[in-house]
């Protein structure tokens, strides 16, 4: 599950530059206000976990050790319990007031079996009155159509490398719906291009609803974006919020 985009330190150094804060970060900070304990599955470089660590117990789980290394070194990182683990199989022997899985991390699990395993992990770690929240891109929005080299080309300002040209490309499997996307960084002053290929799934809302129910999870609200608006069929996001059934 740890492709080079998340496991190669040369690529990990760009992650925070391209993924600073955002609407999901802001929403989850507010959503966690009353939680005394938080489990951040697929925590990545730990931006959210570290931000939530003041005044509560926070555990961050991720399979990529270079991402966790970044988390440990960031302000507030010393207050987080960082665990290298797989969201499908990790069992911590405790329950949390809030379990979250953001940054579309759920989509790296490509099969219904793996997706169901992640949902069972959420259920296994929820306190009786705890809440869960996670996000997945709505397949009807066809967001991957924007991931062409022409549409995605951008300049990333790296603190030591300067202006780095970056772009994406993709292929979509019409049978499985799995999108294979590539990420590239052209390092200035030479011919070096860093690149990685990743695969993500786009499960439909009805499939998510079925798997959530089978995992023993009750969805109390479906959001369609990180501004808190209710889900509609054309929404860009599928964001279930709920608790144990």
Short mmCIF file of N, CA and C in Angstrom, two decimals, residues 15-31 45 47-48 51-52 74 102-104 133 135 225-228 237 239:
data_model
loop_
_atom_site.label_atom_id
_atom_site.label_comp_id
_atom_site.label_asym_id
_atom_site.label_seq_id
_atom_site.Cartn_x
_atom_site.Cartn_y
_atom_site.Cartn_z
N UNK A 15 5.26 16.57 -0.22
CA UNK A 15 3.88 16.30 0.20
C UNK A 15 3.26 17.48 0.93
N UNK A 16 3.94 17.98 1.95
CA UNK A 16 3.36 19.07 2.72
C UNK A 16 3.25 20.36 1.91
N UNK A 17 4.16 20.57 0.98
CA UNK A 17 4.11 21.77 0.15
C UNK A 17 2.82 21.78 -0.66
N UNK A 18 2.42 20.60 -1.15
CA UNK A 18 1.23 20.52 -2.00
C UNK A 18 -0.05 20.24 -1.22
N UNK A 19 0.09 19.96 0.07
CA UNK A 19 -1.08 19.57 0.85
C UNK A 19 -1.11 20.28 2.20
N UNK A 20 -1.01 21.58 2.18
CA UNK A 20 -1.02 22.34 3.43
C UNK A 20 -2.46 22.71 3.79
N UNK A 21 -2.86 22.32 4.99
CA UNK A 21 -4.18 22.71 5.48
C UNK A 21 -5.28 22.34 4.52
N UNK A 22 -6.21 23.24 4.31
CA UNK A 22 -7.32 23.00 3.40
C UNK A 22 -8.62 22.86 4.14
N UNK A 23 -9.70 22.75 3.37
CA UNK A 23 -11.03 22.69 3.97
C UNK A 23 -11.22 21.46 4.84
N UNK A 24 -10.65 20.32 4.42
CA UNK A 24 -10.79 19.11 5.23
C UNK A 24 -10.08 19.26 6.57
N UNK A 25 -8.90 19.85 6.55
CA UNK A 25 -8.15 20.11 7.78
C UNK A 25 -8.96 21.00 8.71
N UNK A 26 -9.46 22.09 8.19
CA UNK A 26 -10.21 23.04 9.03
C UNK A 26 -11.48 22.42 9.58
N UNK A 27 -12.19 21.67 8.76
CA UNK A 27 -13.43 21.05 9.22
C UNK A 27 -13.14 20.06 10.35
N UNK A 28 -12.11 19.23 10.17
CA UNK A 28 -11.82 18.19 11.16
C UNK A 28 -11.31 18.78 12.47
N UNK A 29 -10.57 19.88 12.40
CA UNK A 29 -10.14 20.53 13.64
C UNK A 29 -11.36 20.96 14.46
N UNK A 30 -12.34 21.54 13.80
CA UNK A 30 -13.55 21.93 14.50
C UNK A 30 -14.38 20.74 14.93
N UNK A 31 -14.44 19.71 14.10
CA UNK A 31 -15.23 18.52 14.39
C UNK A 31 -14.70 17.78 15.61
N UNK A 45 1.86 12.71 6.83
CA UNK A 45 2.91 13.48 7.51
C UNK A 45 2.43 14.10 8.82
N UNK A 47 0.04 16.35 9.71
CA UNK A 47 -0.42 17.73 9.92
C UNK A 47 -1.62 17.79 10.85
N UNK A 48 -2.63 16.99 10.54
CA UNK A 48 -3.85 17.02 11.33
C UNK A 48 -3.63 16.42 12.72
N UNK A 51 -1.88 18.88 14.90
CA UNK A 51 -2.73 20.02 15.22
C UNK A 51 -3.77 19.67 16.28
N UNK A 52 -4.18 18.39 16.33
CA UNK A 52 -5.19 17.96 17.28
C UNK A 52 -4.61 17.52 18.62
N UNK A 74 7.54 17.56 13.32
CA UNK A 74 6.79 18.82 13.22
C UNK A 74 6.37 19.29 14.60
N UNK A 102 -8.70 10.95 6.51
CA UNK A 102 -8.91 12.07 5.58
C UNK A 102 -7.87 12.04 4.45
N UNK A 103 -7.89 13.11 3.65
CA UNK A 103 -6.95 13.20 2.53
C UNK A 103 -7.20 12.15 1.47
N UNK A 104 -8.45 11.64 1.40
CA UNK A 104 -8.82 10.60 0.44
C UNK A 104 -7.99 9.34 0.61
N UNK A 133 -15.38 9.78 10.78
CA UNK A 133 -15.55 10.60 9.58
C UNK A 133 -14.43 10.26 8.61
N UNK A 135 -13.37 10.55 4.00
CA UNK A 135 -13.78 11.10 2.71
C UNK A 135 -13.33 10.22 1.55
N UNK A 225 -19.22 17.94 0.68
CA UNK A 225 -17.97 18.70 0.59
C UNK A 225 -17.53 19.04 2.01
N UNK A 226 -16.35 19.63 2.11
CA UNK A 226 -15.78 19.94 3.43
C UNK A 226 -16.23 21.31 3.93
N UNK A 227 -17.24 21.90 3.26
CA UNK A 227 -17.87 23.11 3.80
C UNK A 227 -19.07 22.74 4.66
N UNK A 228 -19.35 21.45 4.78
CA UNK A 228 -20.45 20.99 5.62
C UNK A 228 -21.78 20.88 4.92
N UNK A 237 -17.53 15.28 -3.18
CA UNK A 237 -17.03 14.37 -2.16
C UNK A 237 -18.16 13.49 -1.62
N UNK A 239 -18.71 12.01 2.10
CA UNK A 239 -18.14 12.11 3.45
C UNK A 239 -19.17 11.59 4.45
#
